[in-house]
Amino acid sequence: MRDFGRTASGDDGAVERNLDLAWELFAAQPAHPRIAELASQVLASQPERSSAALLLGNHREVCGDAVEARRLYLQVAGRRDGQFINAARALRHLALAEHDHAEALRWARKVLGEDREEWDDWMELGFAQALCGDHEEGWRRLDEAVALCSRTAPDGLPGALGKRAAYLLGTFAPPDRFAATAEEAVRVDAANSWVALMLGWAYLVQYRFADAEQLGLRLLRENPTEEMLHNLVGTARTLRQILENAHAQDISLEDVRNAGVIEMGWQQLRDQMLGTDLASALAALDDVMPAGLRATLRPGTSIADESQRDELGSMAAEDLVAWHDGQQPGSGGAWGLAEPFRLMSAAEIIAMSTEIEADPQAHPDWPENEVWEQVMTDDAGAHLVVVAFGELVKRRPGHPDEPVAASVADWIWDRVAGFGGQDPRPAPRKAEALPVGLPAVPGTSLSGTIATMYAALGTSESSAPYEELRGLFPGSTVRQSALDPVLPGPDGVDIALLDGLVKKVTVDVALCPSADRVISGLDLGGQREPVDAHVRAHGALVHNSWENRASREITVNYDLAEHRLGLQWKAGELARIFVAAVQPADD
């Protein structure tokens, strides 16, 4: 940023010495008060000295005075001299720090209007684009920036790979996408421990438990006291044990999948790293909360009794009551929303959970085999409830759950933004619009190979239906655990056994060459709505459904002819079909 065009003599020499000393101080102690004195002396002598104004702006930004820093940066940018690009970069950085994503994108484009050679400028553009909601284009820019770095500045490649992984994480990229870039970053820079930690959790979300454990153990050798690494290894080992002893476990891997436990762990750790977690949201809400709302909230509390903490729930309820132990009855309108939901106290949550547990049949809207935590009530029978994958839904007696927010943290951040606070979250990913004029689904019955699958379930691998399946799908993979992660063979078919009996048949539609025979008459390339209508029209009843918020996969399970039919969707297309026998204990 320095301009060296002047020849030092007399007063000019003193100015140069002051400016050099100020820069040296900034490099060592960027908040040192002497920096402002020296830079101000330079500007008093030479007000047009843009590099001194930028230095003073950098110092004021480090000291937390963003308003003055912005004024100085804009002053330099307005001169349109040789320091314009550095002023634009500083304004881009300041906008990102303040979570003004649109402003950051504007300055990122201005920078590239001046210089298109720096890989880091392309990286910042991609980050800003993804933060503003243009995820695919932004992520593509990140990849292009890494490629540019490898061509023009190969020594900087480890930094570029680490930054790409960090920016993918910061824009809520799915774990599959993050993991591939994190692996590359860790290969060239094994010391990048936080990227490696997040990679370990991405492995868990991908059900790569052995990889997660091995990575965690390697990191622990370097940092044996890090609690998060111990948590990673412990979680990986627990899940591997469930997998290896599925038939003897009260909690199966399918239970873990359905509850979204691993995905929630990934999201909570990611949000904690990024400052978008529930604790950060509650702290931000404290700063902007209207006085009328604050007056309705009770002081926070902690629950010492472990059994009561279990009844309360650890997904969100425990954090909420520690913040404020509920809200005065009838005061939900203080949030300023259309429906007057208020925070429940610990005593209210525990009493309600105890009542439901004592008589489940009298509370059909609160199923025993699902995870849920009620956290708010409208005092008229409806509740806001945290369910699988951390989603917040509205639950009313006799009605299906209605989605409210992706999580309690998201609901709180929405309130922060509504009260005028800064929202650090990236823009949500753009939903894909369904095409118009969808073709009619043929009205044939479910038959063909699906019937053969049904016949094979619960039989020995030497049975006739099983032999027929082997003939239909030559070379199909036979696994010895019904709860293994779905890893289809080259032909796209996985036949899972437990105790010698066929328990589950999985067909990967993208890989199976005979996928059109799996469900006769079903358009396997069709959209979710007509496919759902087709299977319902032929006797299927929806059992449950959920969205994996990490991978964006949507799974819908149906009850059909005493079996479970699962359809999994990804990117709007049918990705996998599952068929499993329904055990009495499942219901």
XYZ file of C-alpha atoms in Angstrom:
587
model
C 0.000 0.000 0.000
C 2.955 2.380 0.486
C 3.769 4.980 -2.161
C 7.488 5.440 -2.604
C 7.435 7.966 -5.448
C 8.782 10.837 -3.304
C 12.473 11.612 -2.725
C 13.115 12.013 0.984
C 14.632 15.414 1.866
C 14.010 17.824 4.754
C 10.412 17.574 5.984
C 9.672 14.907 3.375
C 12.300 12.696 4.984
C 10.598 13.006 8.379
C 7.248 12.162 6.775
C 8.695 9.056 5.184
C 10.275 7.950 8.447
C 6.980 8.428 10.299
C 5.080 6.469 7.672
C 7.603 3.629 7.652
C 7.556 3.439 11.433
C 3.739 3.424 11.454
C 3.640 0.514 8.997
C 6.214 -1.421 11.014
C 4.212 -0.880 14.188
C 1.018 -1.968 12.426
C 2.673 -5.213 11.295
C 3.731 -5.990 14.876
C 0.922 -4.449 16.989
C -1.949 -3.264 14.774
C -3.861 -1.641 17.677
C -0.888 0.322 19.061
C -1.992 3.953 19.698
C 1.278 5.341 18.282
C 0.116 4.232 14.801
C -2.691 6.810 14.792
C -0.307 9.548 15.966
C 2.230 8.854 13.235
C -0.335 8.441 10.440
C -2.114 11.634 11.514
C 1.198 13.541 11.426
C 1.767 12.325 7.871
C -1.713 13.380 6.790
C -1.367 16.772 8.465
C 1.692 17.387 6.294
C 0.444 15.627 3.138
C -3.394 15.263 3.222
C -3.375 13.621 -0.216
C -1.183 10.720 0.986
C -3.585 7.828 0.309
C -1.388 5.119 1.805
C -1.368 6.953 5.159
C -5.166 7.272 5.090
C -5.477 3.544 4.355
C -3.079 2.712 7.172
C -5.098 4.832 9.572
C -8.280 3.132 8.339
C -6.752 -0.316 8.899
C -5.775 0.727 12.432
C -9.230 2.126 13.235
C -10.866 -1.080 11.924
C -8.631 -3.225 14.155
C -9.573 -1.000 17.098
C -13.279 -1.602 16.420
C -14.126 1.812 14.938
C -15.707 0.589 11.713
C -17.447 3.924 11.028
C -14.195 5.893 10.918
C -12.435 3.117 8.991
C -15.158 3.174 6.339
C -14.938 6.963 6.062
C -11.204 6.790 5.415
C -11.515 3.943 2.910
C -14.245 5.750 0.984
C -12.177 8.939 1.001
C -9.293 7.127 -0.687
C -11.572 5.269 -3.107
C -13.101 8.595 -4.150
C -9.707 9.881 -5.321
C -9.423 7.099 -7.920
C -5.637 7.141 -7.607
C -3.189 4.236 -7.478
C -4.530 3.160 -4.091
C -8.124 2.693 -5.298
C -7.856 -1.087 -5.557
C -6.499 -1.363 -2.021
C -9.300 0.856 -0.716
C -11.823 -1.339 -2.538
C -10.272 -4.453 -0.996
C -10.464 -2.845 2.447
C -14.131 -1.939 1.929
C -14.821 -5.508 0.764
C -13.156 -6.883 3.900
C -15.067 -4.482 6.168
C -18.399 -5.407 4.565
C -17.693 -9.122 5.077
C -16.750 -8.517 8.713
C -20.084 -6.738 9.235
C -22.004 -9.465 7.343
C -23.172 -6.977 4.703
C -22.963 -9.569 1.966
C -24.439 -7.463 -0.830
C -21.963 -4.637 -0.158
C -19.093 -7.124 -0.055
C -20.150 -8.484 -3.450
C -20.303 -4.960 -4.892
C -16.747 -4.152 -3.821
C -15.462 -7.590 -4.877
C -16.631 -6.832 -8.412
C -15.038 -3.368 -8.330
C -11.708 -4.910 -7.332
C -11.791 -7.287 -10.282
C -12.638 -4.367 -12.547
C -9.177 -3.033 -11.712
C -7.081 -6.207 -11.567
C -8.064 -9.704 -12.701
C -4.758 -11.461 -12.009
C -4.882 -12.105 -8.245
C -6.343 -15.489 -7.278
C -7.350 -14.160 -3.849
C -9.608 -11.530 -5.413
C -11.454 -14.269 -7.340
C -11.725 -16.283 -4.121
C -13.334 -13.299 -2.357
C -15.749 -12.804 -5.249
C -16.856 -16.438 -5.079
C -17.320 -16.226 -1.316
C -19.448 -13.090 -1.604
C -21.542 -14.604 -4.411
C -22.297 -17.701 -2.346
C -23.111 -15.599 0.731
C -25.634 -13.677 -1.387
C -27.393 -16.896 -2.447
C -25.711 -17.664 -5.764
C -24.133 -20.787 -4.296
C -23.226 -22.849 -7.348
C -21.669 -19.910 -9.182
C -19.813 -18.820 -6.057
C -18.482 -22.296 -5.354
C -17.348 -22.584 -8.974
C -15.414 -19.323 -8.529
C -13.663 -20.789 -5.483
C -12.494 -23.736 -7.586
C -11.319 -21.383 -10.332
C -9.380 -19.328 -7.782
C -7.523 -22.435 -6.603
C -6.700 -23.338 -10.203
C -5.443 -19.795 -10.852
C -3.261 -19.951 -7.735
C -1.712 -23.243 -8.836
C -0.761 -21.660 -12.193
C 0.404 -18.233 -11.057
C 1.507 -18.587 -7.422
C 2.089 -22.278 -6.627
C 3.773 -21.447 -3.310
C 0.454 -20.057 -2.113
C -1.522 -23.206 -2.961
C -1.769 -24.544 0.623
C -3.328 -21.259 1.695
C -5.705 -21.231 -1.269
C -6.873 -24.782 -0.569
C -7.444 -24.000 3.110
C -9.299 -20.810 2.279
C -11.561 -22.594 -0.205
C -12.473 -25.178 2.437
C -13.136 -22.402 4.961
C -15.352 -20.502 2.518
C -17.315 -23.617 1.595
C -17.939 -24.167 5.284
C -18.855 -20.500 5.711
C -21.482 -20.693 2.988
C -23.086 -23.858 4.409
C -21.927 -26.173 1.627
C -23.093 -29.802 2.078
C -20.575 -32.077 3.844
C -19.920 -34.089 0.667
C -18.762 -30.964 -1.123
C -16.797 -29.667 1.826
C -15.101 -33.021 2.513
C -13.521 -33.274 -0.947
C -11.918 -29.834 -0.643
C -10.929 -30.337 2.994
C -9.142 -33.603 2.113
C -7.123 -31.758 -0.516
C -6.296 -28.939 1.919
C -5.183 -31.341 4.665
C -3.023 -33.330 2.229
C -0.898 -30.264 1.455
C -1.075 -28.733 4.940
C -1.500 -31.305 7.697
C -1.098 -28.557 10.315
C -4.440 -26.995 9.355
C -6.120 -28.561 12.374
C -9.500 -26.825 12.257
C -10.063 -27.889 8.628
C -9.063 -31.423 9.637
C -11.499 -31.368 12.568
C -14.383 -30.330 10.340
C -13.298 -32.969 7.812
C -13.645 -35.589 10.547
C -17.222 -34.527 11.209
C -17.929 -34.460 7.484
C -16.765 -38.093 7.413
C -19.300 -38.894 10.154
C -22.122 -37.310 8.158
C -21.036 -39.494 5.232
C -21.105 -42.525 7.586
C -17.348 -42.995 7.092
C -16.827 -43.823 10.757
C -13.429 -45.556 10.420
C -12.014 -42.618 8.438
C -13.283 -40.186 11.079
C -11.747 -42.215 13.900
C -8.356 -42.540 12.192
C -8.230 -38.828 11.397
C -9.215 -37.928 14.959
C -6.530 -40.193 16.434
C -3.872 -38.615 14.210
C -4.912 -35.134 15.310
C -4.933 -36.192 18.978
C -1.301 -37.256 18.718
C -0.514 -33.642 17.852
C -2.965 -32.084 20.335
C -3.853 -34.679 22.994
C -5.892 -32.324 25.208
C -8.315 -30.977 22.588
C -11.832 -31.824 23.793
C -13.471 -31.565 20.356
C -11.054 -34.154 18.961
C -11.844 -36.549 21.813
C -15.526 -36.000 21.027
C -14.926 -36.796 17.342
C -13.110 -40.051 18.133
C -15.652 -41.073 20.776
C -18.587 -40.434 18.451
C -16.940 -42.373 15.617
C -16.254 -45.345 17.892
C -19.798 -45.341 19.296
C -21.303 -45.352 15.819
C -18.951 -48.105 14.650
C -19.995 -50.185 17.653
C -23.674 -49.678 16.827
C -22.930 -50.750 13.270
C -21.001 -53.848 14.317
C -23.548 -54.962 16.935
C -26.758 -53.738 15.336
C -28.859 -56.730 16.330
C -27.915 -56.324 20.028
C -28.398 -52.562 20.271
C -31.467 -50.821 21.606
C -30.583 -47.956 19.223
C -29.918 -48.955 15.641
C -28.060 -47.007 13.007
C -31.394 -46.483 11.276
C -32.629 -44.754 14.448
C -29.572 -42.509 14.286
C -30.224 -41.780 10.614
C -33.885 -40.964 11.166
C -33.161 -38.649 14.085
C -30.448 -36.787 12.167
C -28.146 -37.000 15.198
C -24.924 -36.906 13.167
C -26.171 -34.153 10.885
C -27.165 -32.054 13.896
C -23.701 -32.576 15.395
C -22.104 -31.383 12.157
C -24.392 -28.341 11.935
C -23.882 -27.357 15.571
C -20.098 -27.582 15.307
C -20.100 -25.703 11.997
C -22.338 -22.985 13.409
C -20.158 -22.704 16.503
C -17.086 -22.265 14.301
C -18.852 -19.577 12.244
C -20.611 -17.768 15.080
C -24.076 -18.646 13.788
C -24.971 -21.111 16.560
C -27.806 -20.752 19.071
C -25.589 -19.232 21.774
C -24.383 -16.548 19.340
C -27.951 -15.883 18.192
C -29.172 -15.440 21.773
C -26.279 -13.070 22.545
C -27.112 -11.031 19.427
C -30.786 -10.953 20.412
C -29.852 -9.540 23.832
C -28.281 -6.558 22.049
C -31.374 -5.621 19.999
C -34.304 -6.971 22.035
C -37.171 -4.475 22.557
C -37.765 -3.483 26.183
C -41.332 -4.808 26.057
C -40.154 -8.295 25.131
C -37.337 -8.224 27.685
C -39.819 -7.441 30.452
C -41.760 -10.677 29.768
C -38.738 -12.988 30.112
C -37.763 -14.726 33.333
C -34.122 -14.997 34.505
C -32.185 -18.001 33.228
C -31.708 -21.181 35.207
C -29.562 -24.295 35.178
C -30.805 -27.830 35.814
C -28.523 -29.810 38.108
C -30.582 -33.012 38.241
C -29.456 -35.269 35.382
C -32.832 -36.997 34.991
C -34.567 -33.643 34.711
C -32.013 -32.523 32.125
C -32.857 -35.625 30.100
C -36.570 -34.751 30.285
C -35.759 -31.183 29.260
C -33.742 -32.126 26.176
C -30.325 -31.077 24.894
C -31.105 -30.110 21.290
C -32.217 -26.578 22.202
C -34.371 -26.526 25.342
C -31.463 -26.657 27.799
C -29.753 -23.673 26.157
C -32.994 -21.689 26.017
C -33.877 -22.080 29.699
C -30.277 -21.238 30.654
C -30.762 -17.991 28.723
C -34.261 -17.225 30.046
C -36.336 -19.722 31.995
C -39.476 -19.189 29.990
C -41.795 -16.277 29.481
C -44.851 -15.012 31.309
C -48.044 -16.849 30.227
C -49.992 -14.986 27.580
C -47.042 -12.782 26.607
C -46.192 -14.397 23.256
C -47.396 -11.343 21.377
C -44.303 -9.476 22.587
C -42.302 -11.149 19.795
C -44.357 -9.165 17.279
C -45.345 -12.180 15.185
C -48.740 -13.242 13.886
C -48.973 -16.188 16.296
C -48.366 -15.503 20.017
C -45.895 -18.276 20.888
C -43.898 -17.740 24.084
C -40.914 -19.531 25.590
C -41.740 -22.386 27.952
C -40.034 -22.694 31.330
C -38.015 -25.744 32.368
C -40.765 -26.742 34.804
C -43.411 -26.534 32.073
C -41.358 -28.590 29.609
C -40.507 -31.273 32.180
C -44.093 -31.504 33.464
C -45.456 -31.854 29.932
C -42.873 -34.496 28.962
C -43.620 -36.470 32.124
C -47.346 -36.384 31.375
C -46.831 -37.605 27.800
C -44.477 -40.368 28.925
C -46.971 -41.546 31.554
C -49.813 -41.953 29.029
C -48.539 -42.010 25.414
C -51.855 -43.209 23.988
C -53.557 -40.059 25.252
C -51.008 -37.967 23.325
C -50.957 -39.361 19.764
C -49.312 -36.219 18.390
C -46.174 -36.954 20.447
C -44.861 -40.338 19.158
C -42.629 -42.410 21.400
C -40.236 -43.482 18.637
C -39.328 -39.969 17.465
C -37.170 -37.192 18.898
C -38.833 -33.933 19.913
C -38.428 -31.047 22.332
C -41.272 -28.605 22.904
C -39.800 -25.131 23.502
C -42.661 -22.652 22.955
C -46.441 -22.575 23.402
C -49.278 -20.299 22.369
C -51.109 -21.160 25.627
C -53.944 -22.537 23.497
C -52.714 -26.077 22.785
C -50.194 -25.468 19.997
C -46.419 -25.702 20.419
C -43.197 -24.972 18.586
C -41.212 -28.195 18.696
C -37.650 -29.190 17.790
C -37.756 -32.487 15.868
C -35.378 -34.675 13.852
C -32.434 -32.873 12.223
C -33.048 -29.947 14.593
C -35.942 -28.565 12.556
C -38.429 -26.305 14.339
C -42.079 -27.134 13.567
C -45.516 -26.043 14.752
C -47.488 -28.900 16.317
C -51.250 -28.642 16.815
C -53.521 -31.421 18.083
C -54.853 -33.505 15.195
C -52.795 -31.734 12.502
C -49.559 -32.627 10.684
C -46.461 -30.743 11.823
C -45.911 -27.477 9.953
C -42.324 -26.318 9.211
C -41.357 -23.057 10.934
C -37.553 -22.783 10.695
C -34.527 -24.942 9.928
C -33.531 -24.748 13.612
C -34.160 -22.781 16.782
C -30.973 -20.816 16.036
C -32.426 -19.827 12.658
C -35.678 -18.737 14.328
C -33.729 -16.559 16.765
C -31.560 -15.081 13.993
C -34.746 -14.189 12.118
C -35.879 -12.281 15.221
C -32.472 -10.552 15.470
C -32.762 -9.398 11.858
C -36.377 -8.321 12.426
C -35.299 -6.157 15.364
C -32.617 -4.461 13.241
C -29.560 -6.540 14.186
C -26.872 -7.962 11.893
C -27.572 -11.428 10.489
C -24.330 -13.353 9.825
C -25.946 -16.281 8.003
C -25.455 -16.749 4.257
C -28.524 -16.335 2.107
C -30.543 -19.572 1.812
C -29.948 -21.738 -1.196
C -32.310 -21.002 -4.040
C -35.159 -23.496 -4.322
C -35.541 -25.179 -7.680
C -38.875 -24.385 -9.293
C -40.909 -27.370 -10.430
C -41.527 -27.513 -14.172
C -45.007 -26.842 -15.421
C -47.054 -29.301 -17.489
C -45.777 -32.473 -15.819
C -46.636 -35.630 -17.755
C -49.268 -37.965 -16.378
C -47.962 -40.992 -14.493
C -49.035 -44.328 -15.997
C -51.750 -45.966 -13.920
C -50.268 -49.434 -13.643
C -49.879 -51.318 -10.384
C -46.707 -51.699 -8.412
C -45.322 -54.952 -9.702
C -42.321 -56.431 -11.438
C -39.050 -56.559 -9.581
C -40.483 -54.792 -6.545
C -42.692 -57.838 -5.940
C -39.659 -60.101 -6.129
C -37.965 -57.939 -3.538
C -40.951 -58.297 -1.253
C -40.867 -62.051 -1.691
C -37.183 -62.169 -0.780
C -37.540 -60.249 2.455
C -37.433 -62.432 5.529
C -36.170 -65.461 3.609
C -32.851 -67.238 3.436
C -30.296 -66.262 0.815
C -30.744 -69.732 -0.642
C -34.486 -69.171 -1.234
C -36.043 -69.020 -4.703
C -36.883 -65.266 -4.533
C -33.327 -64.523 -3.522
C -31.987 -66.592 -6.406
C -34.350 -64.720 -8.706
C -32.975 -61.440 -7.471
C -29.453 -62.638 -8.142
C -30.532 -63.455 -11.646
C -32.180 -60.081 -12.129
C -29.115 -58.238 -10.823
C -26.038 -60.359 -11.574
C -23.089 -59.752 -9.319
C -25.037 -57.793 -6.711
C -23.337 -57.091 -3.422
C -24.437 -59.051 -0.351
C -23.659 -57.382 2.953
C -23.828 -59.008 6.356
C -25.501 -56.138 8.212
C -28.852 -54.627 7.347
C -27.676 -51.357 8.860
C -24.508 -50.796 6.869
C -24.218 -47.414 5.143
C -25.666 -47.605 1.656
C -22.717 -48.527 -0.532
C -24.206 -50.200 -3.618
C -22.146 -52.475 -5.791
C -21.198 -51.639 -9.383
C -24.627 -52.720 -10.570
C -26.358 -50.363 -8.133
C -27.951 -53.042 -5.969
C -27.320 -53.831 -2.310
C -28.969 -56.889 -0.743
C -28.504 -56.754 3.016
C -28.566 -59.815 5.236
C -28.914 -60.228 8.970
C -28.582 -63.683 10.497
C -28.716 -65.175 7.003
C -32.052 -63.561 6.096
C -32.684 -60.849 3.545
C -33.724 -57.740 5.457
C -33.290 -54.922 3.015
C -32.875 -54.395 -0.702
C -31.516 -51.090 -1.984
C -31.398 -50.019 -5.603
C -29.329 -46.992 -6.614
C -31.341 -45.633 -9.519
C -28.346 -43.791 -10.953
C -26.274 -46.976 -11.177
C -28.736 -49.791 -11.719
C -29.069 -50.594 -15.440
C -32.485 -52.200 -14.873
C -33.935 -49.492 -12.656
C -36.989 -49.079 -14.875
C -38.052 -52.593 -13.854
C -37.906 -51.926 -10.132
C -41.341 -50.311 -9.989
C -43.329 -51.030 -13.085
C -45.152 -47.997 -14.438
C -43.281 -45.493 -12.269
C -41.448 -42.676 -14.029
C -38.102 -42.910 -12.233
C -36.944 -39.644 -13.728
C -40.088 -37.834 -12.687
C -40.633 -35.158 -10.090
C -41.426 -35.926 -6.479
C -45.083 -34.816 -6.576
C -46.329 -37.111 -9.375
C -44.253 -40.025 -8.051
C -45.744 -39.526 -4.593
C -49.232 -39.380 -6.103
C -48.560 -42.584 -8.030
C -47.459 -44.690 -5.064
C -50.290 -43.319 -2.893
C -52.796 -44.205 -5.595
C -51.604 -47.791 -5.430
C -52.003 -48.325 -1.715
C -48.899 -46.752 -0.164
C -49.354 -44.754 3.052
C -46.737 -42.214 4.149
C -44.971 -43.472 7.287
C -42.560 -40.571 7.791
C -40.265 -38.250 5.881
C -37.285 -36.023 6.535
C -34.709 -33.867 4.825
C -31.011 -34.372 5.429
C -30.086 -30.715 5.800
C -26.438 -31.456 5.246
C -26.696 -33.408 1.970
C -30.100 -31.917 0.947
C -31.468 -35.422 0.373
C -35.174 -35.970 1.063
C -36.373 -39.405 2.138
C -40.034 -40.462 2.166
C -40.946 -43.818 3.730
C -44.232 -45.528 2.882
C -46.040 -48.485 4.416
C -47.056 -50.908 1.681
C -48.137 -54.538 1.967
C -46.500 -55.008 5.384
C -43.221 -53.663 4.055
C -41.465 -50.339 4.119
C -40.888 -48.612 0.786
C -38.422 -45.724 0.904
C -37.842 -43.223 -1.887
C -34.832 -40.924 -1.584
C -34.603 -37.707 -3.592
C -31.566 -35.584 -4.327
C -31.428 -32.442 -6.456
C -35.039 -33.028 -7.479
C -34.443 -36.517 -8.865
C -35.124 -39.987 -7.492
C -31.759 -41.288 -6.263
C -32.483 -44.525 -4.396
C -35.260 -46.991 -3.644
C -35.310 -48.962 -0.379
C -37.440 -51.976 0.456
C -37.385 -53.405 3.973
C -39.496 -55.722 6.068
C -41.446 -53.937 8.811
C -40.739 -55.427 12.218
C -43.433 -55.167 14.914
C -41.019 -53.260 17.145
C -40.727 -50.503 14.537
C -44.303 -49.375 14.989
